[in-house]
Coordinates of C-alpha atoms in Angstrom, one line a residue:
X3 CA -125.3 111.9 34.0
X4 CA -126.8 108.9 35.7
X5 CA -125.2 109.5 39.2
X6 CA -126.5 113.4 39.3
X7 CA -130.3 112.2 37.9
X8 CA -130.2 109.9 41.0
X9 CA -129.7 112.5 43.3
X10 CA -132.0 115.2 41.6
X11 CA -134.6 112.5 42.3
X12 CA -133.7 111.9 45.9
X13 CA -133.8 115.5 46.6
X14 CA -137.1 115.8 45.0
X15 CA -138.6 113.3 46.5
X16 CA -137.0 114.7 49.8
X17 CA -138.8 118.1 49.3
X18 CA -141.8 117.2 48.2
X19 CA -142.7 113.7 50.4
X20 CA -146.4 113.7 52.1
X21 CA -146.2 110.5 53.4
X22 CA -146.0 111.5 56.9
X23 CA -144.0 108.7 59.5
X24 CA -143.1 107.0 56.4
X25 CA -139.3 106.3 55.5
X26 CA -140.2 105.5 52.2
X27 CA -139.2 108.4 49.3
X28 CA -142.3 108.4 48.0
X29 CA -142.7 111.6 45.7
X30 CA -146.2 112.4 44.9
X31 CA -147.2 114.4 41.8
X32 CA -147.1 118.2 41.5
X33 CA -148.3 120.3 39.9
X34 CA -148.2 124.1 38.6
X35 CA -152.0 125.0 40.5
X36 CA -151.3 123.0 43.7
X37 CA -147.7 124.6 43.9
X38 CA -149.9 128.5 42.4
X39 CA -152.5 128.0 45.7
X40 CA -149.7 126.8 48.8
X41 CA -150.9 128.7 52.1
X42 CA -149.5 128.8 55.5
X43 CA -151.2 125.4 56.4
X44 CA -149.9 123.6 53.3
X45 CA -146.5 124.9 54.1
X46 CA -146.7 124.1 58.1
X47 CA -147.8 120.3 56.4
X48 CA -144.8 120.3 54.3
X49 CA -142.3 120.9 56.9
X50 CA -143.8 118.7 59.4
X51 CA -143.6 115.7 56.4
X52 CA -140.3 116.9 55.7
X53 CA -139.5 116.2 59.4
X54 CA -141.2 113.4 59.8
X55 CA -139.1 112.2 56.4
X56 CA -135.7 113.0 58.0
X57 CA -136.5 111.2 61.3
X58 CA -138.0 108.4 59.4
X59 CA -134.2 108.2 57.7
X60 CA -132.1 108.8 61.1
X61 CA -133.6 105.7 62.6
X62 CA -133.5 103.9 59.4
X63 CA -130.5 101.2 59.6
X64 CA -129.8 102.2 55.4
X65 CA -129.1 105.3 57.1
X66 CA -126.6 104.1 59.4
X67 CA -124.9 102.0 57.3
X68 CA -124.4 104.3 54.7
X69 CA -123.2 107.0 57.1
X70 CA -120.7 104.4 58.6
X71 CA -119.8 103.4 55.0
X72 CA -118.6 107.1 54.3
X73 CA -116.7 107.1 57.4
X74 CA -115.0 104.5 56.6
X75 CA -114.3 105.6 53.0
X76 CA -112.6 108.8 54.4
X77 CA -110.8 107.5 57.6
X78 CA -109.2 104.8 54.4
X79 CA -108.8 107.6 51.9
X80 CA -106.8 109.8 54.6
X81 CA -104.2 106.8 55.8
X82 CA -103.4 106.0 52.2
X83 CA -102.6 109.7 51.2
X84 CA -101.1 109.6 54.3
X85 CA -98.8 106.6 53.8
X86 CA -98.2 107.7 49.8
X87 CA -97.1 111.4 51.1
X88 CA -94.7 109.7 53.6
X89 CA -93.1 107.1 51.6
X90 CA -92.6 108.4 48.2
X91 CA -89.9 110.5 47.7
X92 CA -91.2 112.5 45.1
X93 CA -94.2 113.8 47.6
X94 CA -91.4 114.8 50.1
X95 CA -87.9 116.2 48.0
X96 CA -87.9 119.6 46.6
X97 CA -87.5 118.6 42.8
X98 CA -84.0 118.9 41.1
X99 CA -82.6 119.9 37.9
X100 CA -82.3 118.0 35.5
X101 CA -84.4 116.0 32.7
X102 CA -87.5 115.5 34.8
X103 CA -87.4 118.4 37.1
X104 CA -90.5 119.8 35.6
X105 CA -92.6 116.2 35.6
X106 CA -91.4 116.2 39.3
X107 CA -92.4 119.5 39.9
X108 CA -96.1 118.8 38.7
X109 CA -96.2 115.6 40.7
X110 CA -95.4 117.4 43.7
X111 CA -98.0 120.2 43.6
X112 CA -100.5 117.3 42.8
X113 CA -99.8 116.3 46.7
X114 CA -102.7 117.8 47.6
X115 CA -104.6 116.1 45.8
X116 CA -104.0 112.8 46.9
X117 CA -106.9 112.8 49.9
X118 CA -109.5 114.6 47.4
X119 CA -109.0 111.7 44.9
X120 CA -108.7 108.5 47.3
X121 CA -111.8 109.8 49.1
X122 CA -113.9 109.5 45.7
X123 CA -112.4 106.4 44.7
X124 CA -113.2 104.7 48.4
X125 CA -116.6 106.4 48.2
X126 CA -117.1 104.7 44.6
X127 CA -116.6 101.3 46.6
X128 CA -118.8 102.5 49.1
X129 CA -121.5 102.7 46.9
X130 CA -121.4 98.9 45.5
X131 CA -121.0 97.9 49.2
X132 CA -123.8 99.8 50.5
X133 CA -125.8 98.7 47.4
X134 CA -124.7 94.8 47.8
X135 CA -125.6 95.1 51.4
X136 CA -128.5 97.1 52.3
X137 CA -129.7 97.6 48.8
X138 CA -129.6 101.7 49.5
X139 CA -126.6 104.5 48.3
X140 CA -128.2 108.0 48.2
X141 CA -126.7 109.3 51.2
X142 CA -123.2 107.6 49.7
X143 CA -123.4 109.7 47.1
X144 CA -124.0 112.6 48.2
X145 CA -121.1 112.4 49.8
X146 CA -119.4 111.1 46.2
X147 CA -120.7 114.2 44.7
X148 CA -119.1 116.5 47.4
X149 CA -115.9 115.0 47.3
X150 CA -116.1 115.6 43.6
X151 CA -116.2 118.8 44.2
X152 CA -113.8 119.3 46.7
X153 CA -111.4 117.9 44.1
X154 CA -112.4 120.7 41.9
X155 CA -112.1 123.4 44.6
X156 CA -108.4 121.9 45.7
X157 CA -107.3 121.6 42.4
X158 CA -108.5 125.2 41.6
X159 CA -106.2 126.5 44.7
X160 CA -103.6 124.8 43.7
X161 CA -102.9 125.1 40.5
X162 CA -104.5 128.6 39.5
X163 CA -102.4 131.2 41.1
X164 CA -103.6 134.2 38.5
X165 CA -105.8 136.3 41.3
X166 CA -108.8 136.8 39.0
X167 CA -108.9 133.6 37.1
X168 CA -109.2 132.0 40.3
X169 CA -112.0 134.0 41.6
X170 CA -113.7 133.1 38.4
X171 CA -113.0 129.9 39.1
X172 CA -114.6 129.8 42.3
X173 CA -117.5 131.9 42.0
X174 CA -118.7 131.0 38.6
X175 CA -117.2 127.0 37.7
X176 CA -117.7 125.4 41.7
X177 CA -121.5 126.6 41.4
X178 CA -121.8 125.0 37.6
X179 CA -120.1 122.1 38.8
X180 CA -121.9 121.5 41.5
X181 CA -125.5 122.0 39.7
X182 CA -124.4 119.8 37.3
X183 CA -122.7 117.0 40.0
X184 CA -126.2 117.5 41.8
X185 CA -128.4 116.4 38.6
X186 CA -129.7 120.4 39.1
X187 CA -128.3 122.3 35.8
X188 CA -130.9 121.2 33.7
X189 CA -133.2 123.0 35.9
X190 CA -131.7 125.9 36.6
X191 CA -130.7 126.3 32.6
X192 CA -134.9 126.1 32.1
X193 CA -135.7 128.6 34.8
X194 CA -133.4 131.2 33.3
X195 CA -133.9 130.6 29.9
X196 CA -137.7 130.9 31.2
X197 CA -137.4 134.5 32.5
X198 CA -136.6 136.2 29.1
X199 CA -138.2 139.7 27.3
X200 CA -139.4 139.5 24.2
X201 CA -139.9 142.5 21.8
X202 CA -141.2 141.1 18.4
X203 CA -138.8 138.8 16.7
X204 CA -136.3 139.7 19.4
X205 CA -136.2 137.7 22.6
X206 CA -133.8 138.3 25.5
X207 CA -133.1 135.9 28.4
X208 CA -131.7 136.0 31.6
X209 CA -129.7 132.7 30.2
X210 CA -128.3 134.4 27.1
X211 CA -127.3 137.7 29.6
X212 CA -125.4 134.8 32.0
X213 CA -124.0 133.3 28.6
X214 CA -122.9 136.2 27.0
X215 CA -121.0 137.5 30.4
X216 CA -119.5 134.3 31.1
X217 CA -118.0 133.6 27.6
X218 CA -117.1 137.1 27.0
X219 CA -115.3 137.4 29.9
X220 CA -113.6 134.6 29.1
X221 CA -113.1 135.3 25.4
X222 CA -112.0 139.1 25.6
X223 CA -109.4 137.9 28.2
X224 CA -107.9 135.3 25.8
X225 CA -108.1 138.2 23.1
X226 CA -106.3 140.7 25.5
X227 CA -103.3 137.6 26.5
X228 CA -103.1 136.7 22.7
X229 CA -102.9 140.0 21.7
X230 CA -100.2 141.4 24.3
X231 CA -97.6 138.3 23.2
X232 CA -98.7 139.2 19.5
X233 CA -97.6 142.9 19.8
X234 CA -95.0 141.2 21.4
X235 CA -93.7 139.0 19.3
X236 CA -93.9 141.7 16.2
X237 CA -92.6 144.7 18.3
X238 CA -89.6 142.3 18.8
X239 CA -89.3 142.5 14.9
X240 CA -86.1 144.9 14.6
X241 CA -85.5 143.7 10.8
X242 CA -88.6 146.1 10.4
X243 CA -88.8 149.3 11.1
X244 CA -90.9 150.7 14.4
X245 CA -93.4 152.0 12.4
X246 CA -94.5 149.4 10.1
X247 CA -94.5 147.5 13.7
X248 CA -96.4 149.7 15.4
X249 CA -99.1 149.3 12.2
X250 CA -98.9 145.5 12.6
X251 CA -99.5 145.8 16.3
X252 CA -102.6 147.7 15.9
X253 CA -103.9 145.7 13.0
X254 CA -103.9 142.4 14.8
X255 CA -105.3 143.8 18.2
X256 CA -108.1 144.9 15.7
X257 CA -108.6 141.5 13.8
X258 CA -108.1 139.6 17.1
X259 CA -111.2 141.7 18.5
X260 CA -113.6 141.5 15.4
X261 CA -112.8 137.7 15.6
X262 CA -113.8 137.2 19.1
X263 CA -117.0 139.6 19.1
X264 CA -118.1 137.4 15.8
X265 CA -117.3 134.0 17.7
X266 CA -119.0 135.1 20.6
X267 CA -122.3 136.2 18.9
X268 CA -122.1 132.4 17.5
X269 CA -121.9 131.3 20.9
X270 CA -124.6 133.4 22.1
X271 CA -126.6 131.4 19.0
X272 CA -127.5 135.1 17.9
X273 CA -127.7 135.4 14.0
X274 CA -125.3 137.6 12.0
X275 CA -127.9 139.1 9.6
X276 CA -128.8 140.9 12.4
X277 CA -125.2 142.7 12.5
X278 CA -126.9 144.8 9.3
X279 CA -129.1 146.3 11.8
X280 CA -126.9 146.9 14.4
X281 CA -124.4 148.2 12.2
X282 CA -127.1 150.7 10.8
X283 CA -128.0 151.6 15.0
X284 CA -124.5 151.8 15.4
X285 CA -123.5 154.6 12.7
X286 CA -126.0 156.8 13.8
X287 CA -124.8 156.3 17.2
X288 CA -121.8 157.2 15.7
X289 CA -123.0 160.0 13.9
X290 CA -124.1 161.7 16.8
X291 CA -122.7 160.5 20.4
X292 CA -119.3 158.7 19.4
X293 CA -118.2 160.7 16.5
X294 CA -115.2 161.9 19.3
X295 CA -114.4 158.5 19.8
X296 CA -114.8 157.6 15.6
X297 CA -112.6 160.6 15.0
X298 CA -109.6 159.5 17.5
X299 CA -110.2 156.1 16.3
X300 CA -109.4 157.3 12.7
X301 CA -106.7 159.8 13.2
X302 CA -104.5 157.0 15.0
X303 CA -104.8 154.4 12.2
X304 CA -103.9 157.9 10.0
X305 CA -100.6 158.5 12.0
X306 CA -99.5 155.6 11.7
X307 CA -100.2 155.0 7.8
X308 CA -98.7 158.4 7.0
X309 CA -95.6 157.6 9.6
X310 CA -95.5 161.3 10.3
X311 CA -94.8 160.2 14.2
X312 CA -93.2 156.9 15.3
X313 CA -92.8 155.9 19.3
X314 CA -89.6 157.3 20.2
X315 CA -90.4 161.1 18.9
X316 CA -90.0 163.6 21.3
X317 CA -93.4 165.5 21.0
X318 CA -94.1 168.9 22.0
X319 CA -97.9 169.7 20.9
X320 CA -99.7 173.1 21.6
X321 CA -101.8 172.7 25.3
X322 CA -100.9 169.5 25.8
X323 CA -97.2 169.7 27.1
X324 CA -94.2 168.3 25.3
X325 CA -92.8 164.7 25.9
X326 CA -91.3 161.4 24.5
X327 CA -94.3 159.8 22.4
X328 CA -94.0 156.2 24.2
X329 CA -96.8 153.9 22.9
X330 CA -99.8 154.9 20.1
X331 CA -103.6 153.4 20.9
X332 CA -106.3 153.0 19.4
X333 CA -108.1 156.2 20.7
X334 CA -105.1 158.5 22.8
X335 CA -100.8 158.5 22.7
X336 CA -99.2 158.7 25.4
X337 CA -96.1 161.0 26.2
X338 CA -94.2 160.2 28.6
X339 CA -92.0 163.2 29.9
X340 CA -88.7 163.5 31.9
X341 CA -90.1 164.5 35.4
X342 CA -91.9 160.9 35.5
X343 CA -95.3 161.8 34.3
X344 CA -97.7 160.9 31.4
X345 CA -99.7 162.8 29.4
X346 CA -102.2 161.2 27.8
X347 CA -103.7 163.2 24.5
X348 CA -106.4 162.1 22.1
X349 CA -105.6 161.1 18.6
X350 CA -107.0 163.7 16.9
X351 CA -105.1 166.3 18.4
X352 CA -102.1 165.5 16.5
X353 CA -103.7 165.3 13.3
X354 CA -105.7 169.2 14.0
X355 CA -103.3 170.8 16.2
X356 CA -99.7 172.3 15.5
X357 CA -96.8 170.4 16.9
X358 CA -93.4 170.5 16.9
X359 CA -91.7 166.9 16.3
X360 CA -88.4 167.4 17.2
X361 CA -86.9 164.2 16.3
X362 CA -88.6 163.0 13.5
X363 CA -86.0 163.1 10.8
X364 CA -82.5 164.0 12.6
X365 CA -82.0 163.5 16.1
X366 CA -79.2 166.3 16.2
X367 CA -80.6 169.6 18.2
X368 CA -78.9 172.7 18.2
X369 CA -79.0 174.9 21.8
X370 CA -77.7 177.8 23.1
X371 CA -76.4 179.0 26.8
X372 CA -76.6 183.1 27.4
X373 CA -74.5 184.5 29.5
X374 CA -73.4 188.6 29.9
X375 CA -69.4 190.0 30.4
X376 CA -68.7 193.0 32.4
X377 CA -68.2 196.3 29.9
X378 CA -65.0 196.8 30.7
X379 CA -64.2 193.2 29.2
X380 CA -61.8 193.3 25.9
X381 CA -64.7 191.5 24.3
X382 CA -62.9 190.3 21.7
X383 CA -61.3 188.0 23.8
X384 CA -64.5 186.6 24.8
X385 CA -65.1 184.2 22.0
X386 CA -62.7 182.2 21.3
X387 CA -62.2 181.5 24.9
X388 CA -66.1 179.9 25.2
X389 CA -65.9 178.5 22.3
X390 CA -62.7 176.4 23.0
X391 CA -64.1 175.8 26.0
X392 CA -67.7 174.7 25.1
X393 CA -65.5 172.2 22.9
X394 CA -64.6 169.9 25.3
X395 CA -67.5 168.9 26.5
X396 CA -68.3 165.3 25.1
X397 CA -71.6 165.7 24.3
X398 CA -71.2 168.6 21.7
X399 CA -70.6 167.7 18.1
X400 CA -68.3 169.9 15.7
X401 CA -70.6 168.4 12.7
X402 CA -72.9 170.2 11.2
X403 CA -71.6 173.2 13.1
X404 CA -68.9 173.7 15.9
X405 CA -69.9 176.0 19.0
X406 CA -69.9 179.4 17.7
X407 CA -70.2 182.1 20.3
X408 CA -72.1 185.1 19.2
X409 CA -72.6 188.9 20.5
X410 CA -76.2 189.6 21.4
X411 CA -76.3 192.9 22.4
X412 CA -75.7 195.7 24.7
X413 CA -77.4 195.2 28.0
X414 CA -77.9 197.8 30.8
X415 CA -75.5 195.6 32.9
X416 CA -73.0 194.1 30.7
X417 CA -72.4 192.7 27.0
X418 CA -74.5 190.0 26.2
X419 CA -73.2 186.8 24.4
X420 CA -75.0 183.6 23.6
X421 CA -72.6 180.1 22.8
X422 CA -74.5 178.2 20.6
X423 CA -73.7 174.5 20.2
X424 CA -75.0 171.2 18.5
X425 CA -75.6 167.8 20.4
X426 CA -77.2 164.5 19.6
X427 CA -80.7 164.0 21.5
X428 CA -83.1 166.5 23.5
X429 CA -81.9 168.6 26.9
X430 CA -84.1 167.3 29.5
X431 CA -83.9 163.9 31.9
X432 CA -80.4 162.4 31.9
X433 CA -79.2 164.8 29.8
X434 CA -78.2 168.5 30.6
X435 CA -76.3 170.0 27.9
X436 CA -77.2 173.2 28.6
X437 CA -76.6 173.6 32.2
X438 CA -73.3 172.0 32.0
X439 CA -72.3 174.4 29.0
X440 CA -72.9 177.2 31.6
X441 CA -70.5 175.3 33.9
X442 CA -67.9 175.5 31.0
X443 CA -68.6 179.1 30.7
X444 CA -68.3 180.1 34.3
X445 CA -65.0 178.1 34.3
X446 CA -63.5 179.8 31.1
X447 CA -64.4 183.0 32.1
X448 CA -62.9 182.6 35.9
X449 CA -59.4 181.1 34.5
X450 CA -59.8 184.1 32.2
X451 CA -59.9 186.8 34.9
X452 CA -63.4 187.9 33.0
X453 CA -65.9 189.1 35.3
X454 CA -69.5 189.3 35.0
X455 CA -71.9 191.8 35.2
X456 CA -74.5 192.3 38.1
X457 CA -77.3 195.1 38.4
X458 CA -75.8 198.4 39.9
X459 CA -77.5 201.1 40.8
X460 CA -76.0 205.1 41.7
X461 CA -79.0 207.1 43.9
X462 CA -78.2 210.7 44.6
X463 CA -80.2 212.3 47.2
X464 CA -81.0 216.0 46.6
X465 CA -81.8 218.2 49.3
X466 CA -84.4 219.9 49.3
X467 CA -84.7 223.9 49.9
X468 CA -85.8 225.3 52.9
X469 CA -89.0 227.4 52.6
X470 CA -88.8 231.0 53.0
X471 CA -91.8 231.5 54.6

């Protein structure tokens, strides 16, 4: 870039000039020995030629002109966005619907752009005037080169409203930008590259780190977007069932990885022969410290080939609780259960541990209420009436079974009697079949004039014989 050599030059001859009182940028040669031996003198001679530099340029009338140029540039670049802002309508009207809402829209957030841009554009024209006349521009474009970047940096607020892509933004393009505005990125590429380990073949530099975070930062978070509107897109599938989507889902979050960590080693200029290497490293790593990680890995690409659980499932797995199996990962499941939590369990415990699916095939459950009758109850009576009762509620299904109230036993209270009844989905969260079944047995058994039993106890108090002595 022939404006960003220029001022690389100026600022190196600015740093290094010797030509003390002069106003000249002279820039003597350096080298790696004078710059290896610099004492305290040397550098007391350096600033006082650095000073002696600037004041040579602050009565210089180049100086002045320039600097007058620039305000003039900006005082220019400020009416006009002033006078476009307040006499188009576009730059003032909230767009409306219609065929061009969304080109107006765009126009108007460019708004703040207008200063930004006019300032570089009257700063260009600064720079042949200055030139014409006094037959000097550095300072000019330093100034060009900072409005350049202030364009960047408005531009950046303006339009990038994601919280961490902005940062990025900021922090990480500005700087780049302004190396390479400045003429300084070739320079600062060299001096990382230069501070590098090497280990035989193998060389590592503090570039290729910088690289490798900077493009995989960028490239995971493109693989993470792309792969959360791919899942997407196939979970929204419904001609296929939620397995097979589920499988589909994992399978491209897996290909979309491999891709990106194969594209970003041929960024990083690293060759691929070397994967065979890695990959040998990386099983023994396996082997030993990650074989956890291999084996939940494994055992969740195994559930969902053998479709012996599918999201939706209400899980209830020894140790680990019991829930509604809401999303399948690479390494854990989640289960998500009705008081609002989630339990997250690894892979492989499904595939080594007993559980209890209980709506894998048939979502019909079959539950029963208990309840006891006083003894003196004609117990005969006692189940027909719960069962007609238990009947009407709409939840309870007469297919496979009907409610069929059964006796349990003999109690030391009462006569014990459990209702059982079939219904279509799992007790727990919005649903409460069994408590309200117990409503329908209190009910029945009130309107019935049946009473029920409660612990009663007879104590007889003995008393005891006087003693004769």
């Amino acid at each position: 870039m022939r404006q960003g050599g220029r001022l690389a030059q100026l600022v190196e001859r600015f740093v290094y000039t010797e030509d003390v009182g002069s106003s000249s940028l002279s820039s003597p040669t350096r080298t790696s020995e004078t710059r290896g031996r610099m004492t305290v003198t040397d550098l007391q001679t350096r600033a006082l030629s650095i000073a002696e530099t600037v004041l040579g340029w602050l009565t210089s009338p180049q100086f002045y002109a320039q600097l007058g140029a620039i305000l003039a540039a900006a005082a220019a670049a400020w009416f006009l966005a002033r006078l476009v802002r307040n006499n188009l309508r576009i730059f003032q009207a909230e767009p409306s619907e219609g065929r061009f809402g969304k080109l107006w829209s765009l126009l108007l957030a460019c708004r703040d752009l207008l200063f930004p841009i006019l300032l570089v554009l009257a700063l260009v024209i600064a720079e042949a005037v200055t030139d014409a006349a006094v037959h000097s521009s550095w300072l000019v474009l330093l100034a060009q080169s900072a409005a350049v970047i202030g364009v960047l940096y408005t531009a950046i607020n303006r339009f990038i409203t994601h919280p961490i892509i902005n940062a990025a933004c900021r922090w990480i393009l500005i700087p780049v930008a302004t190396l390479h505005v400045f003429g300084f990125l070739d320079d600062a590429t060299s001096y990382l590259d230069g501070v590098a380990i090497e280990a035989g073949n193998i060389r590592v530099s503090l570039l290729a780190l910088v690289k490798a975070a900077l493009f995989g930062g960028v490239l995971f978070w493109l693989g993470r977007t792309s792969t959360t509107a791919g899942q997407r897109v196939i979970r929204e599938q419904q001609a296929i069932d939620i397995q097979t989507r589920e499988l589909f889902a994992k399978l491209f979050e897996i290909i979309i990885f491999f891709v990106l960590v194969v594209l970003l080693l041929q960024l990083l200029g690293l060759d691929l022969t070397a994967l065979a290497v890695f990959g040998g490293a990386l099983g023994v790593g396996i082997g030993f410290g990650l074989q956890q990680i291999a084996s939940n890995f494994i055992s969740g690409i195994i559930i969902l080939l053998e479709r012996s659980l599918k999201v939706g499932d209400y899980i209830e797995i020894d140790g680990s609780g019991a829930g509604t199996l809401k999303e399948i990962n690479m390494r854990s499941s989640t289960l998500a259960t009705f008081d609002g939590k989630e339990i997250v369990v690894p892979n492989e415990k499904f595939i080594t541990s007993a559980l209890v699916n209980w709506t894998k095939t048939d979502p019909l459950q079959r539950y029963e209420a208990a309840f006891s009758v006083a003894y003196e109850t004609d117990i005969h009576r006692v189940p027909p009436i719960i069962e007609a009762a238990v009947s009407l509620h709409p939840a309870v299904l007469k297919n496979p079974d009907p409610p069929d109230c059964a006796l349990r036993g003999f109690g030391d209270n009462g006569v014990n009697f459990a209702v059982e009844f079939w219904v279509s989905g799992i007790d727990g969260g919005k649903n409460s079949f069994i408590s309200d079944v117990h409503f329908l047995v209190w009910d029945a058994l009130k309107e019935n004039g049946i009473t029920m039993p409660f612990p009663q106890r007879d104590v007889r108090i003995i008393g005891r014989m006087a003693d004769p002595a």
